[in-house]
Coordinates of C-alpha atoms in Angstrom, one line a residue:
X128 CA 85.6 82.9 137.5
X129 CA 85.8 86.8 137.7
X130 CA 83.5 89.1 135.5
X131 CA 86.1 92.1 135.6
X132 CA 88.2 89.1 133.3
X133 CA 85.9 88.4 130.1
X134 CA 86.5 92.0 129.0
X135 CA 90.0 91.6 129.3
X136 CA 89.7 88.0 127.3
X137 CA 87.8 89.4 124.8
X138 CA 89.7 92.0 123.8
X139 CA 92.8 89.8 124.0
X140 CA 91.3 87.6 122.1
X141 CA 89.9 90.5 119.3
X142 CA 93.6 91.7 119.5
X143 CA 95.4 88.7 118.7
X144 CA 92.9 87.6 115.8
X145 CA 93.3 90.9 114.3
X146 CA 97.1 90.7 114.8
X147 CA 96.9 87.2 113.3
X148 CA 94.7 88.2 109.8
X149 CA 97.0 91.8 109.4
X150 CA 99.9 89.2 110.0
X151 CA 98.6 86.9 107.4
X152 CA 97.6 89.8 104.8
X153 CA 100.9 91.3 105.2
X154 CA 102.3 87.6 104.0
X155 CA 99.9 87.2 101.1
X156 CA 101.6 91.0 100.2
X157 CA 104.9 89.6 100.3
X158 CA 104.2 86.7 98.5
X159 CA 102.7 88.3 95.9
X160 CA 105.6 91.4 96.2
X161 CA 108.1 88.2 95.7
X162 CA 106.1 87.0 93.0
X163 CA 105.8 90.1 91.3
X164 CA 109.7 90.4 91.4
X165 CA 109.8 86.9 89.7
X166 CA 107.8 88.1 87.1
X167 CA 109.9 91.3 86.7
X168 CA 112.9 89.0 86.3
X169 CA 111.3 87.2 83.8
X170 CA 110.5 90.1 82.1
X171 CA 113.5 92.1 82.2
X172 CA 115.4 88.6 81.1
X173 CA 112.4 88.6 77.8
X174 CA 113.6 92.1 77.4
X175 CA 117.4 91.7 77.4
X176 CA 116.8 88.8 75.1
X177 CA 114.6 91.2 72.9
X178 CA 117.2 93.6 72.4
X179 CA 119.7 91.0 71.5
X180 CA 117.6 89.7 69.1
X181 CA 116.4 93.2 67.7
X182 CA 120.9 94.0 67.6
X183 CA 121.5 90.8 65.7
X184 CA 118.4 90.9 63.5
X185 CA 119.6 94.3 62.0
X186 CA 123.1 93.0 61.5
X187 CA 121.6 90.7 59.6
X188 CA 119.4 93.3 57.6
X189 CA 123.2 95.2 57.2
X190 CA 125.3 92.3 56.3
X191 CA 122.4 90.8 53.7
X192 CA 122.3 94.2 52.4
X193 CA 125.6 94.5 51.6
X194 CA 126.4 90.6 50.3
X195 CA 123.4 90.0 48.1
X196 CA 121.5 93.7 47.6
X197 CA 118.0 92.1 49.2
X198 CA 115.0 92.5 46.8
X199 CA 112.1 95.1 48.3
X200 CA 110.4 92.7 49.4
X201 CA 113.4 91.0 51.6
X202 CA 113.9 94.3 52.7
X203 CA 109.8 95.1 54.3
X204 CA 110.2 91.8 55.4
X205 CA 113.4 92.3 57.6
X206 CA 111.7 95.6 58.7
X207 CA 108.3 94.0 59.7
X208 CA 110.9 91.6 61.9
X209 CA 113.1 94.9 63.4
X210 CA 109.3 96.9 64.1
X211 CA 107.8 93.6 65.6
X212 CA 110.5 93.3 68.2
X213 CA 110.6 97.1 68.6
X214 CA 106.7 96.9 69.6
X215 CA 107.5 93.9 71.9
X216 CA 110.3 95.6 73.7
X217 CA 108.3 98.8 74.2
X218 CA 105.4 96.5 75.3
X219 CA 108.1 94.9 78.1
X220 CA 109.4 98.2 79.0
X221 CA 105.8 99.1 79.2
X222 CA 105.1 96.1 81.1
X223 CA 108.2 96.2 83.7
X224 CA 107.2 99.7 84.8
X225 CA 103.6 98.8 85.6
X226 CA 105.2 95.7 88.0
X227 CA 107.6 98.1 89.6
X228 CA 104.8 100.3 90.4
X229 CA 102.8 97.4 91.6
X230 CA 105.8 96.8 93.5
X231 CA 105.5 100.0 95.4
X232 CA 102.3 99.9 95.7
X233 CA 102.9 97.0 97.4
X234 CA 105.6 97.9 99.3
X235 CA 103.3 100.8 100.9
X236 CA 100.8 98.5 101.9
X237 CA 103.0 96.1 103.7
X238 CA 104.5 99.3 105.4
X239 CA 101.2 100.6 106.4
X240 CA 100.3 97.2 107.7
X241 CA 103.6 97.4 109.5
X242 CA 102.2 100.7 111.5
X243 CA 98.4 99.4 112.0
X244 CA 100.3 96.0 113.7
X245 CA 102.4 98.8 116.0
X246 CA 99.5 100.8 116.8
X247 CA 97.3 97.8 118.2
X248 CA 100.3 96.3 119.8
X249 CA 100.3 100.0 121.6
X250 CA 96.9 100.0 121.7
X251 CA 97.0 96.5 123.3
X252 CA 99.6 97.3 125.6
X253 CA 97.9 100.5 126.9
X254 CA 94.7 98.3 127.8
X255 CA 96.7 96.0 129.9
X256 CA 98.4 98.5 131.8
X257 CA 94.9 100.1 132.2
X258 CA 93.6 97.2 133.2
X259 CA 96.5 96.4 135.8
X260 CA 96.0 99.7 137.6
X261 CA 92.4 99.0 137.6
X262 CA 93.0 95.5 139.0
X263 CA 95.7 96.9 141.4
X264 CA 93.4 99.9 142.5
X265 CA 90.4 97.1 142.9
X266 CA 92.6 95.2 145.9
X267 CA 94.0 98.2 147.1
X268 CA 90.4 98.5 147.9

């Protein structure tokens, strides 16, 4: 057992531990991104369904007006449905944009974590080289 080996072991353990923590955090962020992508796909599907429902509602309204000359109350009901669908469509668009922004933020965080991992790896390699040079110098003495 050599007392000079302790710092290397500690540095190695700390670097490995930090790298593992960062890798876990990156995996968590990637999982969150995947979940957000899934939710975004679901919301996009809902948005498309709502648009289709809106088109159907508008078509039905025109058809009923033409054939049955709807009463004012019936027209108000159809208009309310259409407005509700428009509101839902707007809300889905807003939610979709929020998810896109969240995904961009998560991708940025992942990129920053990857850069940090690279810096840690580079620093670890530098420390390992310094240690090897020091050991060579000591052995030369």
